[in-house]
Amino acid sequence: MSQATLLEEIIHWSEETCRQELKSVLPKLVSHLHADKQDELIRVFKIITEMFIPHMSMVELEAECFSKVLPKVVKMFNDLVEEISSQVGGMSSQNSELRAFLRNSLQAMVQILETLSGCVRHVCSFKDSLTLETVRSLPFCILKVLKDTFLHCKESEVVYGGRMSLVTDLLQALFKEAYSLQKSLIELLDRIALGSAASEQEVSDILAAIHSLLEICSVISNLDIALHANTWKFIIRQSVKYQALLEEQLHHGDIVSCLCDDLLASFHTCLELAQQMKQSGTQENVQCPEFKLFQKTTKMCRFFANTLVHYVKEFTAFLAKSCGYFHHVYLQILSKLPPSLWSPPISSVHSGEMSSVVLVAMDALIAQLLPFRPFAEAVLAEKQPDAESGPELLFPHCLLLVNITGKLSSQPEEVLRLWCEGSRFPEDTPKLTVFQALFRCVADGCSPRHAGGPGWSPRRMSDFAAVPAEPGAGCTLENDWLAAAACSGQLRQAHLRLAGRATLDSELVAARMENRDTAAEGRRSWCFCSAQERTLLEVLLQPDTQTALLATDVWCFMARYGTAELCLHHVVLAAHLIKACPGECYQRSHLAMLLRRMMFLMTPQHQAEVAERFPPGLAENLAVWRHVLLRALSQDVGRRVERDVMSAAGAAVTGWLETGCRLGELEAVNVALAASLAVVRCEATGSESVSSVLRMVSRLWPRMCVSQVQAYRPVQCTLRLLLSICAILVQSVDSHVICQALTCLSSLLSQKCPDDVVLAALDFLSSLGKLFIPPEIQSQVLPKLSSLFSVLLANESWILHQHTLEAFSRFAEVTNHEEVISQSLTSEHSKNEVVNFLSKIVHVDKTAKERVERLKSEKSVLDRHNARLENDSMESTGDVQPCSKRSRQETSEEEEYEKYLQTAESSLKTLCTLTEQIPPPQWVTARLLDLQALITRINTARPLKT
C-alpha cells in the first residue's frame, strides 16, 4: 500500500480502529517522515499526534513515539527557517509564486507549533505524576523549536525588510502559537518532580531545560514583557526548587549576568521614556502612551531587581565571580539618577518612582552581600573608576560606600572587621578599608559638589542636626554644609553610627593619660588603635582641603559621642603633630582646623590640662595656641591663655627687633603675630592685650619692604598677618599705620602679589569703610583706596574677583566717603559687575552640559593644585630657614646699618609712589634737597679717631 493510500485510509478510521492498529501502523507512519515533501511530513505528524498518541500509555509515549518522531520534526522546522531566510530576498508582491511558497512555509511552521501544543496538552492530561524520563524528548524538542521561532520573529524586520507587510499576519500567528506553546511547556515542567534520589540523567536534563530557557530569555527580552517575566519566574522557581540537586552545576554567573542585563535594559528604557515625556511636556499626562509604557517598564524593573535579590539570597556562595558585576550595575543605576551630575533631565516624579522601584531592591541586595568577602574585595579594591575611565561612576561609588558604612553598625563583629580592616596578610586580595575607600572617593569624585555643583540632593534640615555645639567651632555653617553635602548629607551620619565601635578603648586612653612624662607621652601618642582613626589622620594630612574638612567634621562628631578623655587625648595628639610640622604647610593647616574645633568639645578641666601641658607663655607653644579660638575656652582658662600668649608674643617681637631683624628668625615673629591675631579675634579681648598688639603692629610696619615681600615667603606671611590684625583693630590703629599699609599695598599690587596677601588686603580695605578718615590725611588715603579697589576689581582670577566684590560691597555699605565708590569704578565692566553682585544676579550655565564641563575644568585645576602641594610641600618652607652656611656673618654694627637703611629705603619708595599719584606741595622740594645734603654728608663722613 502506498503512502498516500495509507494516509487516506487512516484519516477515516475510528478511535477504536486506531487503538487496535496502533502497533502495526505507527512504525509505518514514522518511516514516512523521511519523505521530502514538507506538507506530507506535517500531515503525518498531525495524524500521529491526533489519532494515535491518545491511545498510548505514558511509558509508550517516549520510547515508541517522541524519541523517534520529534527529532525529525525539529530538523524539518529548522529546514523551514533556513529555506525562508535563503529565499526571502527575492520575494515581492509581483513574484506570486515565491510569495506563496514563503507563506506556505510560515503556515507549516505554525502547524508544527500547534501540533506540539497538542502533544503537551495530552501529556498534561495524565493524572499520574510525571517524570522527566518518560517525556524527555518532548521538552527539548520544543525548546529548540521555540528558540528558532522567537529568534526568527525578533529578526523579522531584518530578514523581511520592506516585504514584511506581505507576511505580517503569519508572523503574528507564529508568535502567538510559540507563546502558547511555551506557556504549556512551563506548566508541564512544573508538574515534573525530582526527588533527592533523582538520577544523574534527570539532573542533567532539568539543568539543560533551565539553561535553554535562559538562552530563550535573551531572545524574547524585547518581544513581550509578560512572556519574558514568566520565563524568568520559571527559571528562578526551578533553580530554587531543586537547589540541593543543582546548585553546584547551575550556570550562576550566566543567570545573574542575564538578570542584571535585563534590569539595566529596562531601567534605561524607563529613562528614555521619562526623557521623552519631559521633552514633550507630557510627564503629567497619565493617558499618554509613553506614560503607560513607562508604568509597565517600571514594573519590569521592580521584577528584575527583586528577582536578582531573591536569587542572590539563595546562591550567594556561588557568586564570587559576579560580585564585580553587581558593583558595576549598582554604580550604573546610581549614575543615571539624581544627585548624579550625569543623570538625564527627567521630572522629579519619574525620578522618584524609579528610585523607589530600583534602589530599594538594590539596597536589599547590598545588605545581603555585606558579609560576602568577594563583594567587599570588589568594592574596596584599590583600582576603582577614575576621572579618565569612568568619571560618571565616581560619585555613585561614593554613595555606595556611604550606604555600606551606614549598614555596618548593625552587622556582627566579623562583618565589621571585613570592611574596616583592609588587607591583613600578603596572600590576601589587596583592598582598602571602607574609610580609606570612602575618603579617597570623596576626594576623587565629589569635587564638583564642593564647587557648588547641581549634585546636592535635597535633604531635611534634621539630616544636618549634628552641627557644632558652639557656632564658632572653627568651621562656619557654610563649611559644615559643604562637608556634609559632599556625600549628599549622609557621610557624617554613617560615620557616627560607627563611632561607638571604632574608637579607642577607654581603659587604654586612661592608661595613656596617667603618664605625664611629655617626651614619652609624645612618642606613644602617635599610635592610633582603630582603622577609623588612622584613616582620619591620613586624610587630614593629604592636600585636598575639602576632604580634610570632611574628615575634621567626622572626627569632631566622633569625639563628641566618645568620652571626654578621648577628646583630650586627640587634642593633645593634634597639638604634638602641629608642633612637629615644619613651618607653614597644608598639614599644619588641616591639623589646626581639627584642634580649633575640638577645643569647643572639651571640659574646662581638660582645657586647663592642655594649658598645663603646652604652656602658652613659652614661645615654642605659640604655634599651638595661634590656632585656638579663645571663646572656645572657659573664662578662667581663656584669661590665662590670653595673658600668657600676649606676654610671649610681645617678647618674641621685641627680641627680633632688638637682635637685628634677621630674616631667618622671622618665623618666630610670624608665630607671635598669628597668636596675637587669635587673641584680638576674641570679642572679650582686654584693652591691655589690644594695646600690646597695636604696639607690635606699629613697630613692625616700618620693616615692611615691598621688594622683600615679593622675594621672601616669611615676609609675605608677616604682611598678611599685619593686614589681618589691622582689619580687626582698624578703629584703634593710628593714622600713620593706615598710610603705611596703603602705601605698601599700592606698590605691591602694581606688581605680582601673592593671593593670600591679596585676600588679607581685601579684608583690610573693606574694614576701612568703618572709619571716617581725618581731613589731614584724606588726600593721602582716599586716592590710594580708590586706586587699590579699581586694580583689584579688574583682577582676572575668578576667586580673587569674587572676594573683591564682597569686600567692596562691605566697604560701600558703611563708608562715609562715597566718592571712593565712584572713583573705584573706573570702567563700565566694573560697574556692571558690582551692580550685578549687589542685585544678586549671577551667571548661570545655559545647559547642564555646560555646567558639568565647567565643574570638570575646575576639578582639574584643583587636582593640579593638590598634586603640586603634595610634591612640593617641603619646598614651600625652604626660604623660611636661613642658609646653613653663609659666606659672611654680619657684625652688630652692620646689622644696625642694614636696619636703618631698610627703613629709609622703604620710606623713600613710598614717597616716590605718592608723588607719582598726587602732585607734591612746593615745600616738599626743599625738604628733598635737605635729605640729599644729608645723604652726601653720610657718604663723606669718617669715624672719629680715638
XYZ file of N, CA and C in Angstrom, residues 254-338:
255
model
N 26.027 33.098 34.471
C 25.201 33.451 33.320
C 23.826 33.929 33.751
N 23.267 33.269 34.762
C 21.917 33.636 35.214
C 21.901 35.050 35.776
N 22.833 35.356 36.694
C 22.794 36.684 37.310
C 23.229 37.769 36.328
N 24.133 37.446 35.397
C 24.530 38.460 34.412
C 23.366 38.779 33.474
N 22.591 37.745 33.090
C 21.409 37.999 32.254
C 20.363 38.798 33.020
N 20.189 38.469 34.304
C 19.250 39.243 35.126
C 19.679 40.701 35.217
N 20.962 40.918 35.457
C 21.480 42.286 35.558
C 21.333 43.027 34.230
N 21.609 42.336 33.116
C 21.476 42.967 31.802
C 20.025 43.360 31.540
N 19.097 42.469 31.885
C 17.680 42.779 31.688
C 17.231 43.923 32.596
N 17.768 43.948 33.820
C 17.447 45.054 34.727
C 17.942 46.376 34.157
N 19.185 46.410 33.691
C 19.723 47.637 33.119
C 18.979 48.055 31.863
N 18.604 47.066 31.019
C 17.878 47.390 29.796
C 16.528 48.017 30.121
N 15.802 47.432 31.079
C 14.507 48.003 31.476
C 14.687 49.378 32.101
N 15.728 49.517 32.908
C 15.990 50.797 33.563
C 16.280 51.885 32.532
N 17.107 51.577 31.542
C 17.423 52.565 30.510
C 16.213 52.884 29.652
N 15.353 51.891 29.427
C 14.108 52.167 28.700
C 13.233 53.132 29.479
N 13.151 52.933 30.783
C 12.404 53.866 31.636
C 12.970 55.278 31.527
N 14.292 55.372 31.555
C 14.919 56.691 31.445
C 14.585 57.364 30.121
N 14.655 56.599 29.040
C 14.351 57.163 27.719
C 12.906 57.642 27.646
N 11.983 56.846 28.178
C 10.572 57.248 28.167
C 10.362 58.483 29.027
N 11.013 58.538 30.182
C 10.882 59.709 31.048
C 11.449 60.956 30.375
N 12.566 60.804 29.661
C 13.129 61.933 28.919
C 12.180 62.402 27.827
N 11.591 61.465 27.104
C 10.645 61.836 26.036
C 9.463 62.609 26.599
N 8.930 62.153 27.729
C 7.801 62.862 28.338
C 8.221 64.231 28.845
N 9.448 64.335 29.368
C 9.944 65.627 29.839
C 10.082 66.597 28.671
N 10.613 66.116 27.563
C 10.815 66.980 26.397
C 9.499 67.396 25.756
N 8.537 66.479 25.740
C 7.249 66.790 25.116
C 6.270 67.462 26.068
N 6.630 67.546 27.360
C 5.762 68.187 28.332
C 4.564 67.354 28.731
N 4.637 66.042 28.530
C 3.500 65.163 28.853
C 3.771 64.328 30.101
N 4.716 64.769 30.944
C 5.081 63.953 32.092
C 3.950 63.800 33.092
N 2.971 64.702 33.051
C 1.845 64.606 33.979
C 0.593 64.038 33.326
N 0.678 63.683 32.062
C -0.468 63.125 31.343
C -0.464 61.610 31.485
N -1.307 61.096 32.376
C -1.310 59.657 32.644
C -1.975 58.865 31.529
N -2.579 59.545 30.560
C -3.262 58.848 29.472
C -2.387 58.686 28.228
N -1.217 59.336 28.222
C -0.395 59.242 27.020
C 0.259 57.864 26.936
N 0.496 57.369 25.712
C 1.079 56.020 25.552
C 2.422 55.873 26.238
N 3.241 56.944 26.217
C 4.560 56.856 26.843
C 4.452 56.601 28.347
N 3.462 57.237 28.984
C 3.307 57.053 30.426
C 2.888 55.628 30.756
N 1.953 55.078 29.960
C 1.508 53.703 30.214
C 2.657 52.715 30.010
N 3.455 52.942 28.960
C 4.604 52.067 28.732
C 5.643 52.252 29.831
N 5.774 53.495 30.305
C 6.695 53.765 31.415
C 6.278 52.982 32.653
N 4.981 52.927 32.932
C 4.496 52.193 34.091
C 4.792 50.705 33.962
N 4.559 50.155 32.761
C 4.839 48.727 32.546
C 6.319 48.424 32.687
N 7.135 49.283 32.107
C 8.579 49.050 32.167
C 9.092 49.209 33.594
N 8.502 50.124 34.353
C 8.884 50.286 35.747
C 8.584 49.029 36.547
N 7.451 48.418 36.245
C 7.120 47.161 36.921
C 8.142 46.076 36.595
N 8.598 46.068 35.341
C 9.618 45.091 34.967
C 10.932 45.366 35.705
N 11.262 46.633 35.879
C 12.461 46.976 36.662
C 12.338 46.411 38.073
N 11.166 46.624 38.673
C 10.958 46.103 40.024
C 11.072 44.583 40.033
N 10.485 43.953 39.018
C 10.533 42.492 38.951
C 11.970 41.989 38.841
N 12.745 42.560 37.933
C 14.120 42.088 37.749
C 14.968 42.349 38.992
N 14.781 43.512 39.602
C 15.557 43.827 40.804
C 15.218 42.865 41.940
N 13.934 42.628 42.170
C 13.527 41.709 43.235
C 13.955 40.281 42.936
N 13.881 39.899 41.659
C 14.311 38.556 41.283
C 15.804 38.377 41.524
N 16.567 39.400 41.197
C 18.008 39.339 41.439
C 18.301 39.193 42.924
N 17.592 39.956 43.750
C 17.781 39.866 45.197
C 17.456 38.457 45.687
N 16.359 37.893 45.187
C 15.946 36.556 45.614
C 16.980 35.506 45.216
N 17.461 35.591 43.998
C 18.429 34.599 43.528
C 19.742 34.707 44.300
N 20.204 35.926 44.518
C 21.458 36.124 45.256
C 21.323 35.606 46.683
N 20.164 35.797 47.271
C 19.939 35.298 48.632
C 20.095 33.788 48.700
N 19.623 33.089 47.668
C 19.666 31.627 47.678
C 21.030 31.069 47.288
N 21.784 31.785 46.443
C 23.010 31.201 45.878
C 24.233 32.089 46.080
N 24.259 32.843 47.166
C 25.366 33.773 47.395
C 26.720 33.092 47.324
N 26.824 31.915 47.908
C 28.122 31.244 47.997
C 28.720 30.923 46.635
N 27.887 30.889 45.574
C 28.369 30.515 44.247
C 28.569 31.723 43.333
N 28.510 32.939 43.902
C 28.512 34.144 43.077
C 29.759 34.995 43.284
N 30.842 34.370 43.699
C 32.067 35.143 43.962
C 32.537 35.899 42.723
N 32.468 35.257 41.556
C 32.959 35.893 40.334
C 32.014 36.955 39.794
N 30.808 37.035 40.334
C 29.821 38.006 39.843
C 29.776 39.276 40.673
N 30.534 39.336 41.768
C 30.453 40.491 42.669
C 30.893 41.785 41.978
N 31.913 41.696 41.135
C 32.338 42.887 40.407
C 31.235 43.415 39.510
N 30.445 42.494 38.944
C 29.349 42.921 38.069
C 28.218 43.545 38.876
N 27.921 42.974 40.059
C 26.915 43.591 40.926
C 27.314 45.025 41.254
N 28.585 45.209 41.588
C 29.101 46.547 41.903
C 28.908 47.481 40.716
N 29.264 47.004 39.525
C 29.155 47.831 38.324
C 27.704 48.197 38.031
N 26.796 47.243 38.163
C 25.374 47.504 37.889
C 24.832 48.546 38.856
N 25.186 48.424 40.121
C 24.725 49.386 41.121
C 25.208 50.797 40.772
N 26.466 50.904 40.379
C 27.007 52.219 40.024
C 26.348 52.766 38.770
N 26.082 51.907 37.794
C 25.421 52.345 36.566
C 24.051 52.938 36.867
N 23.309 52.301 37.755
C 21.967 52.790 38.094
C 22.061 54.116 38.837
N 22.940 54.184 39.839
C 23.074 55.434 40.595
C 23.549 56.586 39.725
N 24.365 56.286 38.715
C 24.901 57.359 37.873
C 23.829 58.016 37.016
N 22.690 57.361 36.842
C 21.631 57.896 35.993
C 20.488 58.508 36.798
N 20.639 58.571 38.108
C 19.601 59.147 38.952
C 20.182 60.300 39.757
N 19.380 61.339 40.054
C 19.869 62.410 40.916
C 20.320 61.820 42.244
